[in-house]
């Protein structure tokens, strides 16, 4: 499936001025993925730590999943789909993380309708589309974005309405502080010579994305997740395996020893647990390439009549609580 630019959608974000988004003392929370860690001042990292609380859900968000007022399995399924599309289009890890960040921040402030799974799918598509527009040089069309086993297919106008709803709920604050804002700096704290810098960064990214589906990590802020991921990555390097996790709080002012250790132990448990599981066999291209041929085929009208009806029905079902003044 070819990737096409969605030039007609660029007005949604390109008019956003960074000076308006970040006011007061908020830092310019851009990604540090491509910046040398040696150029990152500790004061900048401390600024990220100070403001990261503004880009995460509230402290009671995890409790909602634990009390089952929010469906943890539905969240896990939505995040799994985002990761599949990220891998299919080779999006940056930051794009996938931002997508989930938008989804969680939205769910903290706005409740989805208590109905079948289509609201979760629509929210996931909208969040991924917004994140891709923020970080990717080439963005698939809204129809092309709905691949990798998407259960429902939404019209572009429906997704754009959902994007605007997400933007409103997030107050247009899309440039978030994420674990990727910290990992370069923390990697050099573990390996000042830079000998294993590339491996540490790559491994830490993989660890962060592999754990993003787990609701338990919602307890930890980006700096703790980044520190824990770097520590887990260092365990795979004999020269660095003796790094003491309890000393990580000394890497920068504002770090929490308790949170880093808690996140580190949780990651270690999941790494061991995931190592015992056999990874599922995924054949994404077979599914993606078959679907367009089915839609374009004129040989059987009866076999294609049901999906368009479902699409028309779903695309007319976007809730408009904001028009009714209902915040839930």
GROMACS .gro file of C-alpha atoms in nm:
model
  328
    1UNK     CA    1   0.000   0.000   0.000
    2UNK     CA    2   0.144   0.331  -0.104
    3UNK     CA    3   0.175   0.618   0.138
    4UNK     CA    4   0.021   0.944   0.027
    5UNK     CA    5   0.062   1.284   0.182
    6UNK     CA    6  -0.247   1.440   0.332
    7UNK     CA    7  -0.180   1.799   0.240
    8UNK     CA    8  -0.538   1.900   0.297
    9UNK     CA    9  -0.507   1.807   0.664
   10UNK     CA   10  -0.195   2.012   0.737
   11UNK     CA   11  -0.393   2.319   0.836
   12UNK     CA   12  -0.505   2.130   1.144
   13UNK     CA   13  -0.161   2.153   1.302
   14UNK     CA   14   0.062   2.377   1.097
   15UNK     CA   15  -0.112   2.688   1.222
   16UNK     CA   16  -0.013   2.598   1.574
   17UNK     CA   17   0.246   2.841   1.702
   18UNK     CA   18   0.489   2.702   1.956
   19UNK     CA   19   0.499   3.033   2.143
   20UNK     CA   20   0.126   3.006   2.201
   21UNK     CA   21   0.139   2.644   2.309
   22UNK     CA   22   0.415   2.699   2.562
   23UNK     CA   23   0.354   2.999   2.779
   24UNK     CA   24   0.516   3.117   3.096
   25UNK     CA   25   0.809   2.907   3.210
   26UNK     CA   26   0.721   2.588   3.023
   27UNK     CA   27   1.021   2.444   2.837
   28UNK     CA   28   1.029   2.374   2.468
   29UNK     CA   29   0.952   2.005   2.516
   30UNK     CA   30   1.075   1.876   2.182
   31UNK     CA   31   1.227   1.535   2.129
   32UNK     CA   32   1.596   1.491   2.204
   33UNK     CA   33   1.627   1.174   1.995
   34UNK     CA   34   1.865   1.330   1.743
   35UNK     CA   35   2.059   1.560   1.976
   36UNK     CA   36   2.398   1.462   2.118
   37UNK     CA   37   2.368   1.404   2.490
   38UNK     CA   38   2.682   1.608   2.545
   39UNK     CA   39   2.491   1.913   2.423
   40UNK     CA   40   2.203   1.864   2.665
   41UNK     CA   41   2.248   2.078   2.972
   42UNK     CA   42   2.145   1.937   3.305
   43UNK     CA   43   1.930   2.244   3.362
   44UNK     CA   44   1.727   2.153   3.054
   45UNK     CA   45   1.671   1.800   3.182
   46UNK     CA   46   1.570   1.942   3.521
   47UNK     CA   47   1.321   2.162   3.335
   48UNK     CA   48   1.171   1.858   3.166
   49UNK     CA   49   1.142   1.688   3.505
   50UNK     CA   50   0.973   1.993   3.653
   51UNK     CA   51   0.711   2.014   3.377
   52UNK     CA   52   0.654   1.647   3.291
   53UNK     CA   53   0.357   1.636   3.528
   54UNK     CA   54   0.173   1.864   3.285
   55UNK     CA   55   0.181   1.600   3.011
   56UNK     CA   56   0.059   1.290   3.195
   57UNK     CA   57  -0.287   1.188   3.320
   58UNK     CA   58  -0.380   1.260   3.680
   59UNK     CA   59  -0.259   1.043   3.965
   60UNK     CA   60  -0.595   0.862   3.994
   61UNK     CA   61  -0.595   0.749   3.630
   62UNK     CA   62  -0.439   0.409   3.706
   63UNK     CA   63  -0.691   0.357   3.986
   64UNK     CA   64  -0.973   0.381   3.733
   65UNK     CA   65  -0.836   0.078   3.551
   66UNK     CA   66  -0.782  -0.106   3.878
   67UNK     CA   67  -1.142  -0.039   3.981
   68UNK     CA   68  -1.257  -0.136   3.628
   69UNK     CA   69  -1.430   0.195   3.570
   70UNK     CA   70  -1.203   0.204   3.265
   71UNK     CA   71  -1.143  -0.108   3.055
   72UNK     CA   72  -0.776  -0.203   3.074
   73UNK     CA   73  -0.815  -0.472   2.808
   74UNK     CA   74  -0.968  -0.221   2.564
   75UNK     CA   75  -0.676   0.014   2.624
   76UNK     CA   76  -0.427  -0.268   2.571
   77UNK     CA   77  -0.596  -0.362   2.243
   78UNK     CA   78  -0.595  -0.002   2.120
   79UNK     CA   79  -0.226   0.044   2.208
   80UNK     CA   80  -0.137  -0.288   2.043
   81UNK     CA   81  -0.299  -0.167   1.722
   82UNK     CA   82  -0.108   0.163   1.737
   83UNK     CA   83   0.219  -0.030   1.773
   84UNK     CA   84   0.135  -0.252   1.475
   85UNK     CA   85   0.071   0.049   1.252
   86UNK     CA   86   0.388   0.216   1.382
   87UNK     CA   87   0.588  -0.091   1.281
   88UNK     CA   88   0.410  -0.124   0.945
   89UNK     CA   89   0.488   0.233   0.839
   90UNK     CA   90   0.823   0.244   1.022
   91UNK     CA   91   0.717   0.545   1.224
   92UNK     CA   92   0.952   0.676   1.491
   93UNK     CA   93   0.914   0.529   1.841
   94UNK     CA   94   0.824   0.879   1.959
   95UNK     CA   95   0.521   0.880   1.727
   96UNK     CA   96   0.382   0.567   1.889
   97UNK     CA   97   0.450   0.696   2.239
   98UNK     CA   98   0.283   1.030   2.170
   99UNK     CA   99  -0.021   0.850   2.028
  100UNK     CA  100  -0.066   0.658   2.352
  101UNK     CA  101   0.006   0.970   2.556
  102UNK     CA  102  -0.273   1.158   2.375
  103UNK     CA  103  -0.507   0.862   2.423
  104UNK     CA  104  -0.441   0.842   2.799
  105UNK     CA  105  -0.469   1.216   2.856
  106UNK     CA  106  -0.795   1.222   2.663
  107UNK     CA  107  -0.942   0.929   2.859
  108UNK     CA  108  -0.850   1.096   3.187
  109UNK     CA  109  -1.058   1.402   3.100
  110UNK     CA  110  -1.330   1.255   2.880
  111UNK     CA  111  -1.524   0.931   2.913
  112UNK     CA  112  -1.595   0.721   2.605
  113UNK     CA  113  -1.951   0.605   2.533
  114UNK     CA  114  -2.042   0.273   2.694
  115UNK     CA  115  -2.093   0.084   2.371
  116UNK     CA  116  -1.906  -0.157   2.146
  117UNK     CA  117  -1.538  -0.117   2.067
  118UNK     CA  118  -1.567   0.138   1.787
  119UNK     CA  119  -1.510   0.447   2.012
  120UNK     CA  120  -1.174   0.305   2.121
  121UNK     CA  121  -1.077   0.239   1.760
  122UNK     CA  122  -1.178   0.588   1.651
  123UNK     CA  123  -0.983   0.744   1.938
  124UNK     CA  124  -0.675   0.536   1.856
  125UNK     CA  125  -0.687   0.637   1.488
  126UNK     CA  126  -0.727   1.006   1.574
  127UNK     CA  127  -0.442   1.002   1.829
  128UNK     CA  128  -0.208   0.820   1.592
  129UNK     CA  129  -0.294   1.060   1.310
  130UNK     CA  130  -0.219   1.362   1.529
  131UNK     CA  131   0.110   1.216   1.651
  132UNK     CA  132   0.218   1.128   1.297
  133UNK     CA  133   0.146   1.483   1.182
  134UNK     CA  134   0.363   1.610   1.465
  135UNK     CA  135   0.664   1.384   1.407
  136UNK     CA  136   0.662   1.216   1.066
  137UNK     CA  137   0.788   1.377   0.743
  138UNK     CA  138   0.540   1.173   0.537
  139UNK     CA  139   0.196   1.096   0.676
  140UNK     CA  140  -0.039   0.835   0.526
  141UNK     CA  141  -0.389   0.939   0.432
  142UNK     CA  142  -0.652   0.881   0.696
  143UNK     CA  143  -0.786   0.581   0.506
  144UNK     CA  144  -0.439   0.431   0.454
  145UNK     CA  145  -0.369   0.474   0.823
  146UNK     CA  146  -0.645   0.229   0.911
  147UNK     CA  147  -0.452  -0.092   0.848
  148UNK     CA  148  -0.319  -0.379   1.057
  149UNK     CA  149  -0.645  -0.546   1.146
  150UNK     CA  150  -0.847  -0.233   1.223
  151UNK     CA  151  -1.191  -0.361   1.322
  152UNK     CA  152  -1.374  -0.054   1.196
  153UNK     CA  153  -1.307   0.178   0.904
  154UNK     CA  154  -1.400   0.544   0.949
  155UNK     CA  155  -1.444   0.814   0.690
  156UNK     CA  156  -1.183   1.093   0.694
  157UNK     CA  157  -1.440   1.353   0.799
  158UNK     CA  158  -1.528   1.142   1.105
  159UNK     CA  159  -1.162   1.109   1.205
  160UNK     CA  160  -1.104   1.482   1.159
  161UNK     CA  161  -1.395   1.558   1.392
  162UNK     CA  162  -1.242   1.323   1.648
  163UNK     CA  163  -0.903   1.489   1.603
  164UNK     CA  164  -1.054   1.826   1.684
  165UNK     CA  165  -1.222   1.680   1.992
  166UNK     CA  166  -0.890   1.535   2.110
  167UNK     CA  167  -0.715   1.866   2.046
  168UNK     CA  168  -0.979   2.050   2.248
  169UNK     CA  169  -0.956   1.812   2.542
  170UNK     CA  170  -0.575   1.829   2.537
  171UNK     CA  171  -0.588   2.208   2.508
  172UNK     CA  172  -0.372   2.176   2.193
  173UNK     CA  173  -0.069   2.073   2.400
  174UNK     CA  174   0.078   1.811   2.167
  175UNK     CA  175   0.451   1.857   2.225
  176UNK     CA  176   0.479   1.643   2.535
  177UNK     CA  177   0.763   1.555   2.767
  178UNK     CA  178   0.824   1.183   2.706
  179UNK     CA  179   1.086   0.926   2.812
  180UNK     CA  180   1.261   1.000   2.483
  181UNK     CA  181   1.334   1.349   2.615
  182UNK     CA  182   1.567   1.192   2.875
  183UNK     CA  183   1.725   0.874   2.739
  184UNK     CA  184   2.023   1.036   2.565
  185UNK     CA  185   2.121   1.220   2.882
  186UNK     CA  186   2.071   0.915   3.104
  187UNK     CA  187   2.265   0.693   2.864
  188UNK     CA  188   2.573   0.911   2.904
  189UNK     CA  189   2.530   0.903   3.281
  190UNK     CA  190   2.558   0.525   3.263
  191UNK     CA  191   2.828   0.524   2.994
  192UNK     CA  192   3.022   0.856   3.001
  193UNK     CA  193   3.264   0.736   2.732
  194UNK     CA  194   2.981   0.684   2.486
  195UNK     CA  195   3.117   0.343   2.391
  196UNK     CA  196   2.781   0.171   2.416
  197UNK     CA  197   2.567   0.478   2.359
  198UNK     CA  198   2.396   0.351   2.042
  199UNK     CA  199   2.306   0.017   2.195
  200UNK     CA  200   2.173   0.172   2.515
  201UNK     CA  201   1.947   0.413   2.325
  202UNK     CA  202   1.816   0.146   2.086
  203UNK     CA  203   1.755  -0.106   2.363
  204UNK     CA  204   1.588   0.151   2.588
  205UNK     CA  205   1.351   0.254   2.308
  206UNK     CA  206   1.251  -0.109   2.254
  207UNK     CA  207   1.192  -0.160   2.626
  208UNK     CA  208   0.977   0.152   2.652
  209UNK     CA  209   0.757   0.056   2.357
  210UNK     CA  210   0.731  -0.309   2.460
  211UNK     CA  211   0.590  -0.205   2.798
  212UNK     CA  212   0.363   0.076   2.686
  213UNK     CA  213   0.058  -0.152   2.673
  214UNK     CA  214   0.085  -0.230   3.044
  215UNK     CA  215  -0.144  -0.006   3.248
  216UNK     CA  216   0.084  -0.053   3.550
  217UNK     CA  217   0.337   0.187   3.398
  218UNK     CA  218   0.082   0.468   3.422
  219UNK     CA  219   0.200   0.505   3.780
  220UNK     CA  220   0.537   0.637   3.661
  221UNK     CA  221   0.630   0.963   3.494
  222UNK     CA  222   0.851   0.984   3.182
  223UNK     CA  223   1.178   1.053   3.367
  224UNK     CA  224   1.139   0.741   3.581
  225UNK     CA  225   1.046   0.529   3.280
  226UNK     CA  226   1.350   0.656   3.088
  227UNK     CA  227   1.589   0.595   3.377
  228UNK     CA  228   1.452   0.245   3.436
  229UNK     CA  229   1.476   0.160   3.065
  230UNK     CA  230   1.840   0.271   3.047
  231UNK     CA  231   1.920   0.066   3.357
  232UNK     CA  232   1.754  -0.241   3.206
  233UNK     CA  233   1.945  -0.188   2.880
  234UNK     CA  234   2.273  -0.160   3.074
  235UNK     CA  235   2.213  -0.505   3.221
  236UNK     CA  236   2.282  -0.655   2.878
  237UNK     CA  237   2.631  -0.504   2.865
  238UNK     CA  238   2.890  -0.681   3.084
  239UNK     CA  239   3.091  -0.364   3.136
  240UNK     CA  240   2.782  -0.180   3.261
  241UNK     CA  241   2.590  -0.457   3.435
  242UNK     CA  242   2.717  -0.347   3.776
  243UNK     CA  243   2.554  -0.002   3.753
  244UNK     CA  244   2.360   0.046   4.075
  245UNK     CA  245   1.995   0.146   4.012
  246UNK     CA  246   1.982   0.310   4.354
  247UNK     CA  247   2.229   0.574   4.236
  248UNK     CA  248   2.013   0.681   3.942
  249UNK     CA  249   1.849   0.960   4.141
  250UNK     CA  250   2.188   1.137   4.141
  251UNK     CA  251   2.183   1.175   3.765
  252UNK     CA  252   1.981   1.495   3.788
  253UNK     CA  253   1.791   1.702   4.042
  254UNK     CA  254   1.426   1.612   4.072
  255UNK     CA  255   1.455   1.238   4.010
  256UNK     CA  256   1.279   1.005   4.252
  257UNK     CA  257   1.477   0.707   4.377
  258UNK     CA  258   1.160   0.527   4.485
  259UNK     CA  259   0.987   0.573   4.149
  260UNK     CA  260   1.292   0.473   3.945
  261UNK     CA  261   1.343   0.156   4.149
  262UNK     CA  262   0.974   0.067   4.131
  263UNK     CA  263   0.964   0.115   3.755
  264UNK     CA  264   1.293  -0.072   3.711
  265UNK     CA  265   1.168  -0.375   3.905
  266UNK     CA  266   0.843  -0.379   3.709
  267UNK     CA  267   1.036  -0.371   3.381
  268UNK     CA  268   1.260  -0.654   3.498
  269UNK     CA  269   0.957  -0.865   3.585
  270UNK     CA  270   0.796  -0.804   3.246
  271UNK     CA  271   1.120  -0.870   3.058
  272UNK     CA  272   1.148  -1.209   3.226
  273UNK     CA  273   0.779  -1.280   3.171
  274UNK     CA  274   0.790  -1.180   2.803
  275UNK     CA  275   1.097  -1.397   2.753
  276UNK     CA  276   0.893  -1.701   2.848
  277UNK     CA  277   0.626  -1.629   2.590
  278UNK     CA  278   0.647  -1.734   2.229
  279UNK     CA  279   0.604  -1.424   2.011
  280UNK     CA  280   0.298  -1.440   1.784
  281UNK     CA  281   0.348  -1.478   1.412
  282UNK     CA  282   0.237  -1.160   1.236
  283UNK     CA  283   0.190  -1.134   0.860
  284UNK     CA  284   0.079  -0.773   0.817
  285UNK     CA  285   0.128  -0.740   0.444
  286UNK     CA  286  -0.101  -1.032   0.364
  287UNK     CA  287  -0.392  -0.864   0.539
  288UNK     CA  288  -0.321  -0.516   0.412
  289UNK     CA  289  -0.281  -0.610   0.046
  290UNK     CA  290  -0.585  -0.833   0.029
  291UNK     CA  291  -0.830  -0.572   0.156
  292UNK     CA  292  -0.786  -0.314  -0.125
  293UNK     CA  293  -0.836  -0.585  -0.392
  294UNK     CA  294  -1.154  -0.697  -0.219
  295UNK     CA  295  -1.295  -0.346  -0.214
  296UNK     CA  296  -1.207  -0.280  -0.577
  297UNK     CA  297  -1.350  -0.611  -0.702
  298UNK     CA  298  -1.683  -0.600  -0.891
  299UNK     CA  299  -1.724  -0.975  -0.900
  300UNK     CA  300  -1.940  -1.007  -0.586
  301UNK     CA  301  -2.170  -0.732  -0.469
  302UNK     CA  302  -2.319  -0.943  -0.196
  303UNK     CA  303  -1.988  -1.007  -0.020
  304UNK     CA  304  -1.901  -0.637  -0.005
  305UNK     CA  305  -2.243  -0.504   0.086
  306UNK     CA  306  -2.212  -0.560   0.459
  307UNK     CA  307  -1.882  -0.374   0.532
  308UNK     CA  308  -1.992  -0.047   0.358
  309UNK     CA  309  -2.314  -0.055   0.561
  310UNK     CA  310  -2.115  -0.099   0.881
  311UNK     CA  311  -1.886   0.188   0.781
  312UNK     CA  312  -2.179   0.419   0.705
  313UNK     CA  313  -2.343   0.333   1.034
  314UNK     CA  314  -2.029   0.386   1.239
  315UNK     CA  315  -1.935   0.709   1.069
  316UNK     CA  316  -2.268   0.856   1.172
  317UNK     CA  317  -2.224   0.751   1.534
  318UNK     CA  318  -1.955   0.989   1.654
  319UNK     CA  319  -2.072   1.121   1.986
  320UNK     CA  320  -2.106   1.495   2.028
  321UNK     CA  321  -2.118   1.539   2.403
  322UNK     CA  322  -1.952   1.874   2.366
  323UNK     CA  323  -2.251   2.000   2.166
  324UNK     CA  324  -2.478   1.900   2.452
  325UNK     CA  325  -2.258   2.050   2.721
  326UNK     CA  326  -2.185   1.709   2.871
  327UNK     CA  327  -1.822   1.657   2.967
  328UNK     CA  328  -1.852   1.278   2.987
   0.00000   0.00000   0.00000
